[in-house]
Amino acid sequence: NAGVTQTPKFRVLKTGQSMTLLCAQDMNHEYMYWYRQDPGMGLRLIHYSVGEGTTAKGEVPDGYNVSRLKKQNFLLGLESAAPSQTSVYFCASTRPKIYNEQFFGPGTRLTVL
Amino acid sequence: AQSVSQHNHHVILSEAASLELGCNYSYGGTVNLFWYVQYPGQHLQLLLKYFSGDPLVKGIKGFEAEFIKSKFSFNLRKPSVQWSDTAEYFCAVSLNRDDKIIFGKGTRLHILP
């Protein structure tokens, strides 16, 4: 099993550009999450999904959109990138019941100039 | 709102020293508690978790944590650290009725050889 994979690994954008980050998991997990990690801020939840076709806002959803058209994929979109969105983005997945372990992807380092 | 506090932002220890990292949370209901570790350049991995039963939880690599409900705490301990324990450590909390986890801001641990 590959676990949780993320593409791309690195990306540089100019302010105002758009992009989509892809997260894929092969563990048949129901729940998937997008976090951003910034120095001194820990991980902050952007959006999450508890099943195919469902999404919900997390702690810092502004400026991001998500879609979960297939159970194994969770896409994070930036419609108009801003320098404040420079960060490392992690995707995670887990089985239902929140006491289960979250499995994390390797991360995407995004720089917005 | 639910929150997680990690008291130490940066800890420096020598090899063989004992470690204790503090974690407190602010919620009075039934919680699930986690410690994750992030080695340099890598993604988060689960060290240990508590959701019921014995409040002293043992994890991987010799780590353990104690859940003290009256103090709303879940401190991480290791009797003798190694250089390879250099990493960032995150405490996290979830509620039984919720679908998401709240992470603390992390503690950077640096072990001197």
PDB file of C-alpha atoms in Angstrom:
ATOM      1  CA  ASN A   1       0.000   0.000   0.000  1.00  0.00           C
ATOM      2  CA  ALA A   2       1.215   3.489  -0.827  1.00  0.00           C
ATOM      3  CA  GLY A   3      -0.772   4.956   2.073  1.00  0.00           C
ATOM      4  CA  VAL A   4      -1.460   8.657   1.614  1.00  0.00           C
ATOM      5  CA  THR A   5       0.164  10.386  -1.339  1.00  0.00           C
ATOM      6  CA  GLN A   6       0.179  14.049  -2.281  1.00  0.00           C
ATOM      7  CA  THR A   7       0.949  15.799  -5.535  1.00  0.00           C
ATOM      8  CA  PRO A   8       2.794  17.965  -6.186  1.00  0.00           C
ATOM      9  CA  LYS A   9       5.565  17.949  -3.571  1.00  0.00           C
ATOM     10  CA  PHE A  10       6.648  21.518  -4.272  1.00  0.00           C
ATOM     11  CA  ARG A  11       5.056  24.429  -6.077  1.00  0.00           C
ATOM     12  CA  VAL A  12       5.740  28.112  -6.545  1.00  0.00           C
ATOM     13  CA  LEU A  13       2.858  30.358  -7.542  1.00  0.00           C
ATOM     14  CA  LYS A  14       2.474  34.035  -8.257  1.00  0.00           C
ATOM     15  CA  THR A  15      -0.163  36.025  -6.414  1.00  0.00           C
ATOM     16  CA  GLY A  16      -3.533  35.530  -8.057  1.00  0.00           C
ATOM     17  CA  GLN A  17      -2.747  32.217  -9.708  1.00  0.00           C
ATOM     18  CA  SER A  18      -4.800  29.139  -9.007  1.00  0.00           C
ATOM     19  CA  MET A  19      -3.849  25.558  -8.349  1.00  0.00           C
ATOM     20  CA  THR A  20      -5.173  22.247  -7.082  1.00  0.00           C
ATOM     21  CA  LEU A  21      -3.442  19.931  -4.628  1.00  0.00           C
ATOM     22  CA  LEU A  22      -4.312  16.271  -4.904  1.00  0.00           C
ATOM     23  CA  CYS A  23      -4.451  13.833  -2.019  1.00  0.00           C
ATOM     24  CA  ALA A  24      -4.980  10.139  -2.636  1.00  0.00           C
ATOM     25  CA  GLN A  25      -5.269   7.256  -0.182  1.00  0.00           C
ATOM     26  CA  ASP A  26      -5.484   3.535  -0.836  1.00  0.00           C
ATOM     27  CA  MET A  27      -6.586   2.420   2.625  1.00  0.00           C
ATOM     28  CA  ASN A  28     -10.325   2.743   1.961  1.00  0.00           C
ATOM     29  CA  HIS A  29     -10.594   5.407   4.663  1.00  0.00           C
ATOM     30  CA  GLU A  30     -13.822   7.320   5.013  1.00  0.00           C
ATOM     31  CA  TYR A  31     -12.446  10.491   6.565  1.00  0.00           C
ATOM     32  CA  MET A  32      -9.936  12.800   4.905  1.00  0.00           C
ATOM     33  CA  TYR A  33      -8.444  16.110   6.044  1.00  0.00           C
ATOM     34  CA  TRP A  34      -6.400  19.013   4.743  1.00  0.00           C
ATOM     35  CA  TYR A  35      -4.099  20.881   7.147  1.00  0.00           C
ATOM     36  CA  ARG A  36      -1.617  23.658   6.779  1.00  0.00           C
ATOM     37  CA  GLN A  37       1.530  23.798   8.879  1.00  0.00           C
ATOM     38  CA  ASP A  38       3.205  27.091   9.645  1.00  0.00           C
ATOM     39  CA  PRO A  39       6.151  27.701  12.013  1.00  0.00           C
ATOM     40  CA  GLY A  40       4.962  28.129  15.582  1.00  0.00           C
ATOM     41  CA  MET A  41       1.323  27.538  14.622  1.00  0.00           C
ATOM     42  CA  GLY A  42       1.150  23.759  14.605  1.00  0.00           C
ATOM     43  CA  LEU A  43      -1.305  22.119  12.232  1.00  0.00           C
ATOM     44  CA  ARG A  44      -4.478  23.971  11.435  1.00  0.00           C
ATOM     45  CA  LEU A  45      -7.415  22.246   9.802  1.00  0.00           C
ATOM     46  CA  ILE A  46      -8.544  23.805   6.531  1.00  0.00           C
ATOM     47  CA  HIS A  47     -11.346  21.491   5.368  1.00  0.00           C
ATOM     48  CA  TYR A  48     -12.300  17.906   5.920  1.00  0.00           C
ATOM     49  CA  SER A  49     -14.581  15.225   4.557  1.00  0.00           C
ATOM     50  CA  VAL A  50     -16.367  12.361   6.299  1.00  0.00           C
ATOM     51  CA  GLY A  51     -17.316  10.598   3.094  1.00  0.00           C
ATOM     52  CA  GLU A  52     -17.557  10.747  -0.656  1.00  0.00           C
ATOM     53  CA  GLY A  53     -19.473  13.810  -1.756  1.00  0.00           C
ATOM     54  CA  THR A  54     -19.307  15.542   1.640  1.00  0.00           C
ATOM     55  CA  THR A  55     -17.040  18.338   2.855  1.00  0.00           C
ATOM     56  CA  ALA A  56     -16.935  20.612   5.875  1.00  0.00           C
ATOM     57  CA  LYS A  57     -15.015  23.687   6.965  1.00  0.00           C
ATOM     58  CA  GLY A  58     -12.247  23.512   9.482  1.00  0.00           C
ATOM     59  CA  GLU A  59     -10.465  26.206  11.441  1.00  0.00           C
ATOM     60  CA  VAL A  60      -8.986  28.205   8.513  1.00  0.00           C
ATOM     61  CA  PRO A  61     -11.129  27.589   5.401  1.00  0.00           C
ATOM     62  CA  ASP A  62     -11.020  31.043   3.808  1.00  0.00           C
ATOM     63  CA  GLY A  63      -9.362  31.156   0.402  1.00  0.00           C
ATOM     64  CA  TYR A  64      -9.605  27.392  -0.112  1.00  0.00           C
ATOM     65  CA  ASN A  65     -12.119  25.037  -1.653  1.00  0.00           C
ATOM     66  CA  VAL A  66     -12.251  21.251  -1.607  1.00  0.00           C
ATOM     67  CA  SER A  67     -13.951  18.402  -3.378  1.00  0.00           C
ATOM     68  CA  ARG A  68     -14.351  14.703  -2.618  1.00  0.00           C
ATOM     69  CA  LEU A  69     -15.812  13.202  -5.764  1.00  0.00           C
ATOM     70  CA  LYS A  70     -14.201   9.826  -5.158  1.00  0.00           C
ATOM     71  CA  LYS A  71     -13.652   8.158  -1.812  1.00  0.00           C
ATOM     72  CA  GLN A  72      -9.921   7.805  -2.352  1.00  0.00           C
ATOM     73  CA  ASN A  73      -9.253  11.390  -3.466  1.00  0.00           C
ATOM     74  CA  PHE A  74      -9.524  14.732  -1.703  1.00  0.00           C
ATOM     75  CA  LEU A  75      -8.662  17.850  -3.681  1.00  0.00           C
ATOM     76  CA  LEU A  76      -7.679  21.213  -2.215  1.00  0.00           C
ATOM     77  CA  GLY A  77      -8.046  24.236  -4.466  1.00  0.00           C
ATOM     78  CA  LEU A  78      -6.685  27.736  -4.250  1.00  0.00           C
ATOM     79  CA  GLU A  79      -8.641  29.977  -6.625  1.00  0.00           C
ATOM     80  CA  SER A  80      -6.530  33.107  -6.232  1.00  0.00           C
ATOM     81  CA  ALA A  81      -3.342  32.473  -4.310  1.00  0.00           C
ATOM     82  CA  ALA A  82      -2.062  34.998  -1.771  1.00  0.00           C
ATOM     83  CA  PRO A  83       1.343  35.214  -0.050  1.00  0.00           C
ATOM     84  CA  SER A  84      -0.409  34.361   3.237  1.00  0.00           C
ATOM     85  CA  GLN A  85      -1.071  30.925   1.786  1.00  0.00           C
ATOM     86  CA  THR A  86       2.630  30.127   1.649  1.00  0.00           C
ATOM     87  CA  SER A  87       2.810  27.032   3.827  1.00  0.00           C
ATOM     88  CA  VAL A  88       3.291  23.293   3.959  1.00  0.00           C
ATOM     89  CA  TYR A  89       0.059  21.450   3.282  1.00  0.00           C
ATOM     90  CA  PHE A  90      -0.611  18.009   4.706  1.00  0.00           C
ATOM     91  CA  CYS A  91      -3.387  15.638   3.865  1.00  0.00           C
ATOM     92  CA  ALA A  92      -4.487  12.931   6.287  1.00  0.00           C
ATOM     93  CA  SER A  93      -7.003  10.120   6.324  1.00  0.00           C
ATOM     94  CA  THR A  94      -8.559   7.877   8.928  1.00  0.00           C
ATOM     95  CA  ARG A  95     -11.263   5.329   9.452  1.00  0.00           C
ATOM     96  CA  PRO A  96     -14.491   6.500  11.080  1.00  0.00           C
ATOM     97  CA  LYS A  97     -14.351   7.029  14.839  1.00  0.00           C
ATOM     98  CA  ILE A  98     -12.128   9.900  15.676  1.00  0.00           C
ATOM     99  CA  TYR A  99      -9.989   7.937  18.108  1.00  0.00           C
ATOM    100  CA  ASN A 100      -8.418   6.175  15.211  1.00  0.00           C
ATOM    101  CA  GLU A 101      -4.976   7.171  14.017  1.00  0.00           C
ATOM    102  CA  GLN A 102      -4.698   9.752  11.270  1.00  0.00           C
ATOM    103  CA  PHE A 103      -2.327   8.746   8.485  1.00  0.00           C
ATOM    104  CA  PHE A 104      -0.499  11.667   6.933  1.00  0.00           C
ATOM    105  CA  GLY A 105       0.831  12.285   3.474  1.00  0.00           C
ATOM    106  CA  PRO A 106       4.356  13.604   2.823  1.00  0.00           C
ATOM    107  CA  GLY A 107       3.227  17.205   2.399  1.00  0.00           C
ATOM    108  CA  THR A 108       3.254  19.858  -0.315  1.00  0.00           C
ATOM    109  CA  ARG A 109       5.448  22.911   0.138  1.00  0.00           C
ATOM    110  CA  LEU A 110       3.744  25.863  -1.510  1.00  0.00           C
ATOM    111  CA  THR A 111       5.312  29.282  -1.974  1.00  0.00           C
ATOM    112  CA  VAL A 112       3.235  32.207  -3.186  1.00  0.00           C
ATOM    113  CA  LEU A 113       5.254  35.160  -4.442  1.00  0.00           C
TER     114      LEU A 113
ATOM    115  CA  ALA B   1     -13.821  26.425  22.029  1.00  0.00           C
ATOM    116  CA  GLN B   2     -11.690  23.354  22.312  1.00  0.00           C
ATOM    117  CA  SER B   3      -7.968  24.095  22.496  1.00  0.00           C
ATOM    118  CA  VAL B   4      -4.669  22.354  23.146  1.00  0.00           C
ATOM    119  CA  SER B   5      -1.716  23.983  24.884  1.00  0.00           C
ATOM    120  CA  GLN B   6       1.847  22.758  24.731  1.00  0.00           C
ATOM    121  CA  HIS B   7       3.910  24.566  27.316  1.00  0.00           C
ATOM    122  CA  ASN B   8       7.341  24.255  25.798  1.00  0.00           C
ATOM    123  CA  HIS B   9       7.991  25.540  22.319  1.00  0.00           C
ATOM    124  CA  HIS B  10      11.617  24.475  22.179  1.00  0.00           C
ATOM    125  CA  VAL B  11      13.431  21.992  24.408  1.00  0.00           C
ATOM    126  CA  ILE B  12      17.132  21.172  24.287  1.00  0.00           C
ATOM    127  CA  LEU B  13      18.450  18.119  26.132  1.00  0.00           C
ATOM    128  CA  SER B  14      21.573  16.018  26.201  1.00  0.00           C
ATOM    129  CA  GLU B  15      21.459  12.342  25.306  1.00  0.00           C
ATOM    130  CA  ALA B  16      20.341  10.095  28.178  1.00  0.00           C
ATOM    131  CA  ALA B  17      18.431  12.922  29.869  1.00  0.00           C
ATOM    132  CA  SER B  18      14.820  12.355  30.857  1.00  0.00           C
ATOM    133  CA  LEU B  19      12.081  14.056  28.910  1.00  0.00           C
ATOM    134  CA  GLU B  20       8.687  15.380  29.835  1.00  0.00           C
ATOM    135  CA  LEU B  21       6.641  17.478  27.422  1.00  0.00           C
ATOM    136  CA  GLY B  22       3.521  19.133  28.758  1.00  0.00           C
ATOM    137  CA  CYS B  23       0.115  19.130  27.108  1.00  0.00           C
ATOM    138  CA  ASN B  24      -3.123  20.555  28.471  1.00  0.00           C
ATOM    139  CA  TYR B  25      -6.490  20.731  26.806  1.00  0.00           C
ATOM    140  CA  SER B  26      -9.571  22.769  27.486  1.00  0.00           C
ATOM    141  CA  TYR B  27     -12.609  20.573  27.261  1.00  0.00           C
ATOM    142  CA  GLY B  28     -14.562  18.867  30.003  1.00  0.00           C
ATOM    143  CA  GLY B  29     -16.230  16.093  28.051  1.00  0.00           C
ATOM    144  CA  THR B  30     -14.976  12.730  26.876  1.00  0.00           C
ATOM    145  CA  VAL B  31     -11.794  13.209  24.907  1.00  0.00           C
ATOM    146  CA  ASN B  32      -9.373  11.169  22.875  1.00  0.00           C
ATOM    147  CA  LEU B  33      -5.734  12.168  23.169  1.00  0.00           C
ATOM    148  CA  PHE B  34      -2.781  11.733  20.853  1.00  0.00           C
ATOM    149  CA  TRP B  35       0.888  12.475  20.548  1.00  0.00           C
ATOM    150  CA  TYR B  36       2.334  12.703  17.050  1.00  0.00           C
ATOM    151  CA  VAL B  37       5.980  13.105  16.075  1.00  0.00           C
ATOM    152  CA  GLN B  38       7.424  14.779  13.017  1.00  0.00           C
ATOM    153  CA  TYR B  39      11.060  13.968  12.247  1.00  0.00           C
ATOM    154  CA  PRO B  40      12.961  16.553  10.189  1.00  0.00           C
ATOM    155  CA  GLY B  41      11.645  16.680   6.646  1.00  0.00           C
ATOM    156  CA  GLN B  42       9.031  14.003   7.257  1.00  0.00           C
ATOM    157  CA  HIS B  43       5.290  13.798   7.833  1.00  0.00           C
ATOM    158  CA  LEU B  44       3.552  13.261  11.142  1.00  0.00           C
ATOM    159  CA  GLN B  45       3.462   9.787  12.662  1.00  0.00           C
ATOM    160  CA  LEU B  46       1.499   8.563  15.651  1.00  0.00           C
ATOM    161  CA  LEU B  47       3.529   7.993  18.822  1.00  0.00           C
ATOM    162  CA  LEU B  48       0.690   6.941  21.086  1.00  0.00           C
ATOM    163  CA  LYS B  49      -2.963   7.541  21.825  1.00  0.00           C
ATOM    164  CA  TYR B  50      -5.444   7.305  24.644  1.00  0.00           C
ATOM    165  CA  PHE B  51      -9.201   6.867  24.341  1.00  0.00           C
ATOM    166  CA  SER B  52     -10.172   4.729  27.338  1.00  0.00           C
ATOM    167  CA  GLY B  53      -8.832   2.382  29.993  1.00  0.00           C
ATOM    168  CA  ASP B  54      -5.430   2.601  31.651  1.00  0.00           C
ATOM    169  CA  PRO B  55      -4.445   6.284  31.803  1.00  0.00           C
ATOM    170  CA  LEU B  56      -0.769   5.377  31.398  1.00  0.00           C
ATOM    171  CA  VAL B  57      -0.241   4.739  27.721  1.00  0.00           C
ATOM    172  CA  LYS B  58       2.871   3.260  26.179  1.00  0.00           C
ATOM    173  CA  GLY B  59       3.831   4.098  22.620  1.00  0.00           C
ATOM    174  CA  ILE B  60       6.589   3.408  20.172  1.00  0.00           C
ATOM    175  CA  LYS B  61      10.292   4.061  20.729  1.00  0.00           C
ATOM    176  CA  GLY B  62      10.048   4.011  24.527  1.00  0.00           C
ATOM    177  CA  PHE B  63       7.641   6.918  24.850  1.00  0.00           C
ATOM    178  CA  GLU B  64       4.749   6.949  27.295  1.00  0.00           C
ATOM    179  CA  ALA B  65       2.086   9.441  28.326  1.00  0.00           C
ATOM    180  CA  GLU B  66      -0.180   9.795  31.306  1.00  0.00           C
ATOM    181  CA  PHE B  67      -3.741  11.058  31.103  1.00  0.00           C
ATOM    182  CA  ILE B  68      -4.698  12.984  34.249  1.00  0.00           C
ATOM    183  CA  LYS B  69      -8.344  13.878  33.857  1.00  0.00           C
ATOM    184  CA  SER B  70      -8.480  16.189  36.875  1.00  0.00           C
ATOM    185  CA  LYS B  71      -5.649  18.270  35.433  1.00  0.00           C
ATOM    186  CA  PHE B  72      -6.810  18.107  31.809  1.00  0.00           C
ATOM    187  CA  SER B  73      -3.302  16.960  30.976  1.00  0.00           C
ATOM    188  CA  PHE B  74      -1.616  14.364  28.771  1.00  0.00           C
ATOM    189  CA  ASN B  75       2.117  14.748  29.262  1.00  0.00           C
ATOM    190  CA  LEU B  76       4.622  12.838  27.173  1.00  0.00           C
ATOM    191  CA  ARG B  77       7.616  11.190  28.849  1.00  0.00           C
ATOM    192  CA  LYS B  78      10.712   9.238  27.996  1.00  0.00           C
ATOM    193  CA  PRO B  79      13.231   8.134  30.641  1.00  0.00           C
ATOM    194  CA  SER B  80      16.339   8.451  28.453  1.00  0.00           C
ATOM    195  CA  VAL B  81      16.344  10.329  25.164  1.00  0.00           C
ATOM    196  CA  GLN B  82      18.513   9.598  22.157  1.00  0.00           C
ATOM    197  CA  TRP B  83      19.891  11.858  19.462  1.00  0.00           C
ATOM    198  CA  SER B  84      17.407  10.247  17.047  1.00  0.00           C
ATOM    199  CA  ASP B  85      14.514  11.675  19.098  1.00  0.00           C
ATOM    200  CA  THR B  86      15.267  15.103  17.670  1.00  0.00           C
ATOM    201  CA  ALA B  87      11.929  16.066  16.143  1.00  0.00           C
ATOM    202  CA  GLU B  88       8.829  18.152  16.622  1.00  0.00           C
ATOM    203  CA  TYR B  89       6.144  16.706  18.883  1.00  0.00           C
ATOM    204  CA  PHE B  90       2.459  17.520  18.642  1.00  0.00           C
ATOM    205  CA  CYS B  91      -0.244  16.857  21.175  1.00  0.00           C
ATOM    206  CA  ALA B  92      -3.766  16.510  19.762  1.00  0.00           C
ATOM    207  CA  VAL B  93      -7.275  16.136  21.131  1.00  0.00           C
ATOM    208  CA  SER B  94     -10.558  15.011  19.684  1.00  0.00           C
ATOM    209  CA  LEU B  95     -14.033  14.772  21.103  1.00  0.00           C
ATOM    210  CA  ASN B  96     -16.016  11.559  20.878  1.00  0.00           C
ATOM    211  CA  ARG B  97     -18.886  13.309  19.160  1.00  0.00           C
ATOM    212  CA  ASP B  98     -16.676  15.184  16.714  1.00  0.00           C
ATOM    213  CA  ASP B  99     -15.026  14.263  13.449  1.00  0.00           C
ATOM    214  CA  LYS B 100     -11.869  16.286  13.723  1.00  0.00           C
ATOM    215  CA  ILE B 101      -8.720  16.617  15.793  1.00  0.00           C
ATOM    216  CA  ILE B 102      -7.278  19.794  17.257  1.00  0.00           C
ATOM    217  CA  PHE B 103      -3.497  19.979  17.327  1.00  0.00           C
ATOM    218  CA  GLY B 104      -1.274  21.909  19.688  1.00  0.00           C
ATOM    219  CA  LYS B 105       1.352  24.230  18.281  1.00  0.00           C
ATOM    220  CA  GLY B 106       4.123  21.712  18.734  1.00  0.00           C
ATOM    221  CA  THR B 107       7.325  21.387  20.749  1.00  0.00           C
ATOM    222  CA  ARG B 108      10.630  21.296  18.977  1.00  0.00           C
ATOM    223  CA  LEU B 109      12.979  18.848  20.724  1.00  0.00           C
ATOM    224  CA  HIS B 110      16.685  19.039  20.050  1.00  0.00           C
ATOM    225  CA  ILE B 111      18.928  16.341  21.501  1.00  0.00           C
ATOM    226  CA  LEU B 112      22.617  17.102  21.820  1.00  0.00           C
ATOM    227  CA  PRO B 113      24.900  14.127  21.113  1.00  0.00           C
TER     228      PRO B 113
END
